[in-house]
Coordinates of C-alpha atoms in Angstrom, one line a residue:
M1 CA -29.0 27.6 -7.9
S2 CA -31.3 24.3 -7.1
I3 CA -29.5 21.7 -5.3
E4 CA -28.8 19.0 -7.5
I5 CA -26.2 21.9 -9.4
G6 CA -25.4 22.8 -6.1
A7 CA -23.9 19.0 -4.6
I8 CA -22.2 18.9 -7.9
I9 CA -20.2 21.8 -6.9
L10 CA -20.1 20.4 -3.6
L11 CA -18.3 17.7 -4.6
L12 CA -16.0 19.5 -6.5
L13 CA -14.8 21.3 -3.5
M14 CA -14.6 18.2 -1.9
F15 CA -11.4 17.7 -4.3
I16 CA -10.0 21.3 -3.8
I17 CA -10.1 21.2 -0.5
G18 CA -8.0 18.0 -0.4
A19 CA -5.7 19.3 -2.7
I20 CA -4.7 22.7 -0.9
L21 CA -5.2 20.5 2.9
P22 CA -3.9 17.7 4.7
I23 CA -7.1 17.3 5.4
N24 CA -8.7 13.6 4.4
I25 CA -11.1 13.6 1.8
G26 CA -13.3 11.2 2.7
I27 CA -13.9 13.3 6.4
I28 CA -15.0 16.2 4.4
G29 CA -17.3 13.0 2.4
F30 CA -19.1 12.0 5.6
V31 CA -20.2 14.9 6.8
A32 CA -21.7 16.4 2.7
A33 CA -23.3 13.5 2.7
F34 CA -24.7 13.9 6.1
T35 CA -24.6 18.1 5.1
M36 CA -26.4 17.4 2.3
G37 CA -29.0 14.3 2.8
V38 CA -30.6 15.4 6.2
L39 CA -30.4 18.7 6.3
V40 CA -30.4 20.3 2.5
S41 CA -32.2 17.4 1.1
G42 CA -33.8 15.9 4.4
L43 CA -32.9 11.7 4.3
S44 CA -33.3 10.8 7.5
V45 CA -29.5 10.2 9.6
D46 CA -30.5 5.9 8.2
E47 CA -30.6 6.4 4.8
I48 CA -27.5 8.1 5.1
F49 CA -26.4 5.1 6.3
S50 CA -27.8 2.9 3.8
A51 CA -25.0 4.2 1.5
F52 CA -22.3 3.9 3.5
P53 CA -21.2 0.7 1.0
A54 CA -20.5 -2.0 3.1
D55 CA -19.5 -4.4 0.2
L56 CA -16.7 -1.4 -0.4
F57 CA -15.2 -1.8 3.0
V58 CA -14.6 -5.3 3.8
L59 CA -13.5 -5.5 -0.1
L60 CA -10.8 -2.6 1.0
A61 CA -10.1 -3.6 4.1
G62 CA -9.7 -6.9 3.5
V63 CA -7.2 -6.9 0.4
T64 CA -5.1 -4.4 2.7
F65 CA -5.1 -6.5 5.6
L66 CA -3.8 -9.8 4.2
F67 CA -0.8 -7.7 1.9
A68 CA -0.2 -6.1 5.1
I69 CA 1.2 -9.1 6.7
V70 CA 3.1 -9.9 3.6
Q71 CA 4.6 -6.6 3.3
K72 CA 5.9 -6.7 6.9
N73 CA 6.7 -10.4 6.8
G74 CA 9.5 -8.7 3.9
T75 CA 8.3 -11.5 1.2
I76 CA 7.5 -8.7 -0.9
D77 CA 11.3 -6.8 -0.1
L78 CA 13.0 -10.3 -1.1
I79 CA 10.8 -10.3 -4.7
S80 CA 12.3 -6.8 -5.2
R81 CA 15.7 -8.5 -4.4
W82 CA 15.1 -11.8 -6.9
G83 CA 13.7 -8.7 -9.4
L84 CA 17.0 -6.2 -9.4
L85 CA 19.4 -9.5 -9.3
L86 CA 17.5 -10.0 -13.3
V87 CA 20.0 -7.9 -14.9
K88 CA 22.6 -10.1 -14.7
G89 CA 24.8 -6.4 -15.4
N90 CA 22.6 -5.1 -18.6
T91 CA 22.9 -1.1 -17.7
G92 CA 19.9 -1.1 -20.5
L93 CA 17.8 -4.1 -18.2
I94 CA 17.3 -1.5 -14.7
P95 CA 14.8 1.0 -16.2
W96 CA 12.8 -2.4 -17.2
V97 CA 13.3 -4.0 -13.8
M98 CA 12.0 -1.0 -12.0
F99 CA 8.5 -1.2 -14.4
A100 CA 8.3 -4.9 -14.0
L101 CA 8.5 -4.5 -10.4
G102 CA 6.7 -2.2 -9.5
A103 CA 3.9 -3.6 -12.3
I104 CA 4.3 -7.3 -10.3
L105 CA 3.4 -5.1 -6.8
T106 CA 0.7 -3.8 -7.5
S107 CA -0.4 -6.6 -9.2
I108 CA 0.0 -8.9 -6.3
G109 CA -2.2 -6.0 -4.2
T110 CA 0.4 -3.9 -2.9
S111 CA -0.9 -0.2 -2.7
A112 CA 0.2 2.0 -5.1
I113 CA 2.0 4.6 -2.7
A114 CA 4.1 1.1 -0.7
S115 CA 4.7 0.1 -3.5
A116 CA 7.0 3.3 -5.2
S117 CA 7.9 4.0 -1.1
I118 CA 9.9 0.7 -1.3
L119 CA 10.8 1.5 -5.4
S120 CA 11.9 5.0 -5.3
P121 CA 14.0 4.5 -2.6
I122 CA 16.1 1.7 -4.6
A123 CA 15.3 3.2 -8.0
L124 CA 17.2 6.5 -8.0
R125 CA 20.4 5.3 -6.0
V126 CA 20.7 2.9 -8.6
A127 CA 20.3 5.2 -11.5
F128 CA 22.9 7.7 -9.6
Q129 CA 25.4 4.6 -9.7
Y130 CA 24.4 2.9 -13.5
K131 CA 24.3 7.7 -14.4
I132 CA 21.2 5.8 -15.9
N133 CA 18.9 9.3 -16.8
P134 CA 16.8 10.5 -12.7
L135 CA 14.6 10.7 -14.2
M136 CA 13.3 8.2 -17.4
M137 CA 13.9 5.9 -13.8
G138 CA 11.7 7.2 -11.9
L139 CA 8.5 7.6 -14.9
M140 CA 9.2 4.2 -15.9
L141 CA 8.9 2.8 -12.1
L142 CA 5.6 4.7 -11.0
I143 CA 4.7 3.9 -14.8
G144 CA 4.7 -0.2 -13.5
V145 CA 3.2 0.3 -10.6
T146 CA 0.0 2.1 -12.4
A147 CA 0.7 -0.8 -15.0
G148 CA -0.6 -3.6 -12.0
G149 CA -2.6 -1.1 -11.1
F150 CA -5.8 -2.6 -12.2
S151 CA -5.5 -6.1 -11.1
P152 CA -8.3 -7.6 -9.6
L153 CA -5.7 -8.1 -6.4
H154 CA -4.9 -4.0 -6.7
L155 CA -7.1 -1.1 -5.0
F156 CA -8.4 0.4 -8.2
G157 CA -9.4 -2.5 -9.4
V158 CA -11.1 -3.2 -6.6
I159 CA -12.6 0.3 -6.7
V160 CA -13.3 0.2 -10.1
N161 CA -15.0 -3.2 -10.0
G162 CA -16.9 -3.1 -7.6
M163 CA -18.1 0.3 -8.4
M164 CA -19.4 -1.8 -11.9
D165 CA -21.2 -4.7 -10.0
S166 CA -23.3 -2.0 -7.7
Q167 CA -24.6 -0.1 -10.7
N168 CA -24.9 -4.2 -12.4
L169 CA -23.2 -1.9 -15.1
P170 CA -21.1 -4.5 -18.0
H171 CA -17.5 -4.4 -16.9
S172 CA -14.2 -7.7 -17.5
P173 CA -12.3 -6.8 -13.9
G174 CA -9.7 -9.3 -16.5
L175 CA -10.2 -6.5 -19.7
L176 CA -9.5 -3.6 -17.3
F177 CA -6.5 -4.9 -16.4
L178 CA -5.0 -6.0 -19.5
N179 CA -6.0 -2.6 -21.5
T180 CA -5.0 -0.3 -19.0
F181 CA -1.0 -2.5 -18.9
I182 CA -0.6 -2.9 -22.7
L183 CA -1.3 1.2 -22.7
C184 CA 0.8 2.0 -19.9
V185 CA 4.3 -0.7 -21.8
F186 CA 3.8 1.3 -24.2
V187 CA 3.7 4.6 -22.7
A188 CA 7.2 3.4 -21.3
I189 CA 9.1 2.1 -24.2
I190 CA 8.4 5.3 -25.8
V191 CA 9.2 7.5 -22.3
F192 CA 12.3 4.6 -22.2
I193 CA 13.3 5.6 -26.6
L194 CA 12.6 9.2 -25.6
F195 CA 15.3 9.3 -22.3
G196 CA 18.2 7.7 -24.0
G197 CA 17.2 4.8 -22.9
L198 CA 18.7 2.5 -26.0
R199 CA 22.1 3.4 -26.1
F200 CA 22.9 1.4 -22.1
F201 CA 22.2 -1.5 -24.7
R202 CA 25.8 -2.1 -24.7
K203 CA 28.0 -5.2 -25.0
D204 CA 29.5 -3.9 -21.9
S205 CA 28.7 -5.4 -18.8
V206 CA 28.5 -3.3 -16.2
H207 CA 31.3 -5.5 -13.1
L208 CA 29.3 -6.8 -9.8
Y209 CA 26.9 -5.8 -10.4
T210 CA 24.8 -8.6 -8.5
A211 CA 27.1 -7.3 -5.4
A212 CA 26.3 -3.6 -5.5
T213 CA 22.7 -4.3 -6.3
V214 CA 22.3 -6.3 -2.3
E215 CA 24.3 -3.9 -1.2
T216 CA 22.0 -0.7 -3.4
I217 CA 19.1 -2.3 -0.9
D218 CA 18.4 -0.6 2.4
I219 CA 15.1 -2.4 3.3
N220 CA 14.8 -2.4 7.7
V221 CA 13.6 -6.6 7.4
N222 CA 14.7 -9.0 9.9
Q223 CA 12.5 -12.3 8.6
V224 CA 13.8 -15.6 9.7
D225 CA 12.7 -19.4 8.9
N226 CA 11.5 -19.9 13.1
P227 CA 9.1 -17.4 14.4
E228 CA 11.3 -17.2 17.9
D229 CA 14.4 -16.7 16.6
N230 CA 15.2 -13.3 16.3
S231 CA 18.9 -13.9 14.8
G232 CA 17.6 -12.2 10.8
K233 CA 20.3 -14.5 9.2
S234 CA 17.1 -15.7 6.5
E235 CA 16.9 -12.2 6.3
G236 CA 16.7 -11.5 1.7
R237 CA 16.5 -15.0 1.8
L238 CA 13.0 -17.3 0.9
T239 CA 12.1 -18.7 4.2
W240 CA 9.4 -21.3 4.9
Y241 CA 7.3 -18.3 6.5
R242 CA 7.2 -17.1 3.3
G243 CA 6.8 -19.1 1.4
F244 CA 3.7 -19.9 3.0
T245 CA 3.2 -16.0 2.4
L246 CA 3.6 -17.0 -1.8
L247 CA 1.6 -19.8 -1.4
G248 CA -1.4 -17.7 0.5
I249 CA -1.7 -15.1 -2.4
A250 CA -2.3 -17.6 -4.6
L251 CA -4.5 -18.8 -3.2
L252 CA -6.0 -15.4 -2.8
V253 CA -6.1 -14.9 -6.5
V254 CA -7.8 -19.3 -6.8
L255 CA -10.1 -18.6 -4.6
A256 CA -11.6 -15.2 -5.4
L257 CA -11.0 -15.6 -9.2
G258 CA -11.6 -20.0 -9.7
Y259 CA -14.9 -19.8 -7.3
N260 CA -16.5 -16.7 -6.9
V261 CA -14.9 -16.5 -3.3
H262 CA -16.1 -12.6 -2.0
M263 CA -12.4 -11.2 -2.1
G264 CA -12.4 -9.7 1.2
F265 CA -13.6 -12.6 3.0
A266 CA -10.4 -14.4 1.2
G267 CA -8.1 -11.8 1.8
F268 CA -9.2 -12.0 6.3
G269 CA -9.2 -15.8 6.1
V270 CA -5.8 -16.2 4.2
G271 CA -4.3 -12.8 6.0
L272 CA -5.5 -14.3 9.5
A273 CA -3.6 -17.5 8.2
L274 CA -0.5 -16.4 8.2
F275 CA -1.2 -14.6 11.6
L276 CA -1.0 -17.7 13.5
M277 CA 1.3 -18.8 12.1
A278 CA 3.6 -16.4 13.8
P279 CA 1.0 -13.9 16.1
K280 CA 4.8 -12.3 17.7
R281 CA 5.5 -11.2 14.4
Q282 CA 2.3 -9.3 13.4
E283 CA 2.6 -6.3 15.2
G284 CA 2.3 -3.1 13.8
V285 CA 0.0 -3.9 11.1
L286 CA -3.8 -3.9 11.6
Q287 CA -1.7 0.2 12.2
S288 CA 0.0 0.0 8.4
M289 CA -2.9 -0.6 6.8
P290 CA -4.3 2.3 4.8
W291 CA -7.1 3.2 6.9
P292 CA -6.6 7.2 5.5
I293 CA -7.1 5.6 1.9
I294 CA -10.2 3.0 3.5
L295 CA -11.8 6.3 5.1
M296 CA -11.3 8.4 1.7
V297 CA -13.3 5.6 -0.8
T298 CA -16.1 4.8 1.9
G299 CA -16.5 8.6 2.7
I300 CA -16.3 9.2 -1.5
V301 CA -18.6 6.8 -2.1
T302 CA -21.7 7.6 1.0
Y303 CA -21.4 10.9 -0.2
V304 CA -22.2 9.3 -4.6
G305 CA -24.8 6.9 -2.5
V306 CA -26.5 10.6 -1.2
L307 CA -26.3 12.3 -4.2
E308 CA -27.8 9.0 -5.7
Q309 CA -31.4 9.2 -3.6
I310 CA -32.0 12.9 -4.0
G311 CA -31.3 12.3 -7.5
V312 CA -28.4 14.2 -8.6
I313 CA -27.0 10.5 -10.7
E314 CA -30.0 10.5 -12.3
Y315 CA -29.3 14.7 -13.3
M316 CA -26.2 13.7 -14.7
T317 CA -27.3 11.3 -17.0
Q318 CA -29.6 13.6 -18.5
L319 CA -27.0 16.0 -18.9
I320 CA -25.5 14.1 -20.3
A321 CA -26.8 12.4 -22.5
G322 CA -28.4 16.1 -23.1
M323 CA -25.0 15.3 -25.4
N324 CA -26.1 13.2 -27.9
N325 CA -22.6 11.6 -28.4
S326 CA -21.1 9.3 -26.3
V327 CA -17.4 9.7 -27.1
M328 CA -16.9 12.8 -26.7
A329 CA -18.7 12.9 -23.3
A330 CA -16.0 10.2 -22.7
L331 CA -12.9 12.5 -24.2
T332 CA -14.5 15.1 -21.7
A333 CA -14.0 12.4 -18.7
S334 CA -11.0 11.2 -18.8
Y335 CA -9.3 14.5 -19.7
I336 CA -11.3 15.4 -15.8
G337 CA -10.0 12.4 -14.2
G338 CA -6.3 13.5 -15.5
I339 CA -6.3 16.9 -14.9
I340 CA -8.2 16.4 -11.2
S341 CA -6.2 12.8 -10.2
S342 CA -2.3 15.2 -11.0
F343 CA -3.5 17.1 -8.3
A344 CA -6.0 14.8 -6.1
S345 CA -6.9 11.4 -4.4
T346 CA -7.2 8.5 -7.6
T347 CA -8.9 6.5 -5.7
G348 CA -11.3 9.3 -4.7
F349 CA -11.7 10.5 -7.9
L350 CA -12.0 6.3 -9.1
A351 CA -15.3 6.0 -6.9
A352 CA -16.1 9.5 -7.7
I353 CA -16.2 9.5 -12.0
I354 CA -18.0 5.4 -12.6
P355 CA -21.5 6.5 -10.7
L356 CA -21.3 10.1 -12.9
A357 CA -20.4 7.8 -15.9
I358 CA -23.9 5.6 -16.0
P359 CA -25.1 7.5 -19.3
I360 CA -21.7 6.4 -21.1
L361 CA -21.7 2.9 -19.7
Q362 CA -25.3 2.7 -20.7
D363 CA -24.9 3.7 -23.4
P364 CA -25.3 0.6 -26.8
T365 CA -23.2 2.5 -28.8
V366 CA -19.8 2.2 -27.5
S367 CA -17.4 0.3 -26.0
S368 CA -17.9 -0.3 -22.0
I369 CA -15.3 -1.8 -21.2
G370 CA -13.5 0.8 -23.6
V371 CA -14.9 3.8 -21.5
I372 CA -13.9 3.1 -18.5
S373 CA -10.2 1.7 -19.4
S374 CA -9.8 5.5 -20.9
I375 CA -11.1 6.9 -17.5
S376 CA -9.4 4.8 -15.8
F377 CA -5.9 4.7 -18.0
A378 CA -6.7 9.4 -17.7
S379 CA -7.1 9.1 -14.1
S380 CA -3.4 7.3 -13.0
I381 CA -1.4 8.0 -15.8
V382 CA -0.8 11.4 -13.8
D383 CA 0.1 10.4 -10.1
I384 CA 3.5 10.6 -11.5
S385 CA 3.1 15.2 -10.6
P386 CA 4.3 16.0 -7.7
F387 CA 1.6 16.7 -6.2
S388 CA 0.7 13.6 -6.3
T389 CA 2.4 11.2 -3.2
N390 CA 4.3 8.8 -5.9
G391 CA 5.5 11.1 -7.3
A392 CA 6.8 13.3 -4.0
M393 CA 8.5 10.3 -3.7
L394 CA 10.3 10.4 -6.8
L395 CA 11.2 14.1 -5.7
A396 CA 12.3 13.1 -2.5
N397 CA 15.0 10.5 -2.8
A398 CA 16.7 11.9 -6.5
Q399 CA 19.9 12.1 -6.4
G400 CA 23.3 13.1 -8.6
M401 CA 20.1 16.3 -9.5
N402 CA 19.4 19.3 -8.2
Q403 CA 16.0 19.0 -6.8
N404 CA 14.3 21.4 -7.9
E405 CA 15.4 20.7 -11.2
F406 CA 13.9 18.0 -11.3
F407 CA 10.8 19.6 -9.2
R408 CA 11.0 21.3 -12.9
K409 CA 11.5 18.2 -15.3
L410 CA 9.1 16.3 -13.6
L411 CA 6.4 19.3 -13.6
I412 CA 6.7 19.7 -16.5
A413 CA 6.3 16.1 -17.4
S414 CA 3.7 15.8 -15.8
A415 CA 1.9 18.6 -17.8
C416 CA 2.9 16.3 -20.9
F417 CA 0.9 12.9 -19.4
V418 CA -1.6 16.0 -18.8
V419 CA -2.4 16.5 -22.4
I420 CA -1.7 14.0 -24.0
G421 CA -2.6 10.2 -22.0
P422 CA -6.0 11.0 -21.8
G423 CA -6.0 11.8 -24.9
L424 CA -4.5 9.0 -26.3
A425 CA -6.4 6.0 -23.7
W426 CA -10.1 8.0 -25.7
L427 CA -9.0 7.7 -28.7
I428 CA -7.2 3.2 -28.3
F429 CA -10.0 2.5 -25.9
V430 CA -13.4 4.3 -27.5
V431 CA -13.0 5.4 -31.0
I432 CA -10.5 2.2 -32.2
G433 CA -11.3 0.3 -29.8
T434 CA -9.3 -3.1 -29.1
P435 CA -9.8 -6.7 -31.3
W436 CA -10.6 -8.6 -27.6
G437 CA -13.6 -6.3 -26.4

């Protein structure tokens, strides 16, 4: 067996082990990078270090540092409250509010896991309270989380765009976000109709919905107007500090997208400014950052960098090019993404698949943004699986339905997403194409 085949098999084993055992795949990635690079292929340790994605690390750490502060000071909870109050008694709009909340939170940089963790208890409690199918409510929420996942501010978008940049591949962060968002809206409409959501649009209102919603939100925030005052009187309201936090998020967008400032350093800068405004309130911010995700992504990308150094990427390039059909290769990559991500880490898979899909992305006969949109959507829409963290959050918070029954229905739904999702994304983005590119 050649070194190239062995390295690819090891990459697949990393995801399988990560799906079976409670171990961070990034750790396996670093060990595999040293083993395959130094012990098997004869690379030096310095060459292994050169494969470490320092730029991607700063991106991930900077953005997540800022949004750890945003989450801790209650701004995310405030956004959630505002969204729920928009319903005004119309039960049929409640699932769409959860969709919108999930999309908004992830699109402004909140991790998908954090969004699901914050909103799943609220969504399923509200579903139980107003007799809405809990599976439909959970699916609408997680589809919304996916819809915002490829924003340039979110980890998924940061990873995909960063990897495309590192490979000097043509791409558009805005189009990637637009493509995945629109397809998620389309899928959400289908889910809403199939689960009988239309019957909730009736003239009678849900009385006292606003009060019930506020009572439903059991969020422990202690944000106050004065950082030295811990009375909690400003809980659930827009305070001066939350106002500056919202301005900070807007500033990050302007700096990163308007002036091409490195988003990681911009995130550190805005986060530091918010930190210094109320330093006594930032205890635990660093601990709340998603270090396991950062470790996982950087570990996998380091291993992929080693694969590139020992010729595996070139080998895969020739192998995929040998198919003589980039359209079918894109379909294959999309289904691989859907199947693997339903059991393993979406962020880890996205970091690994882009370098391996270079032959498809470089083919002028297909749209590179179409291919990457197809792979990205296929790899993320399956996060409803009960074997993923987001799906597990739904399972843990299910109300009004036997947990085993909910698990079975969620498993069936995720299987349908795996079977239909990648093919649908491939058909729309690669075969048909979008009018905007």
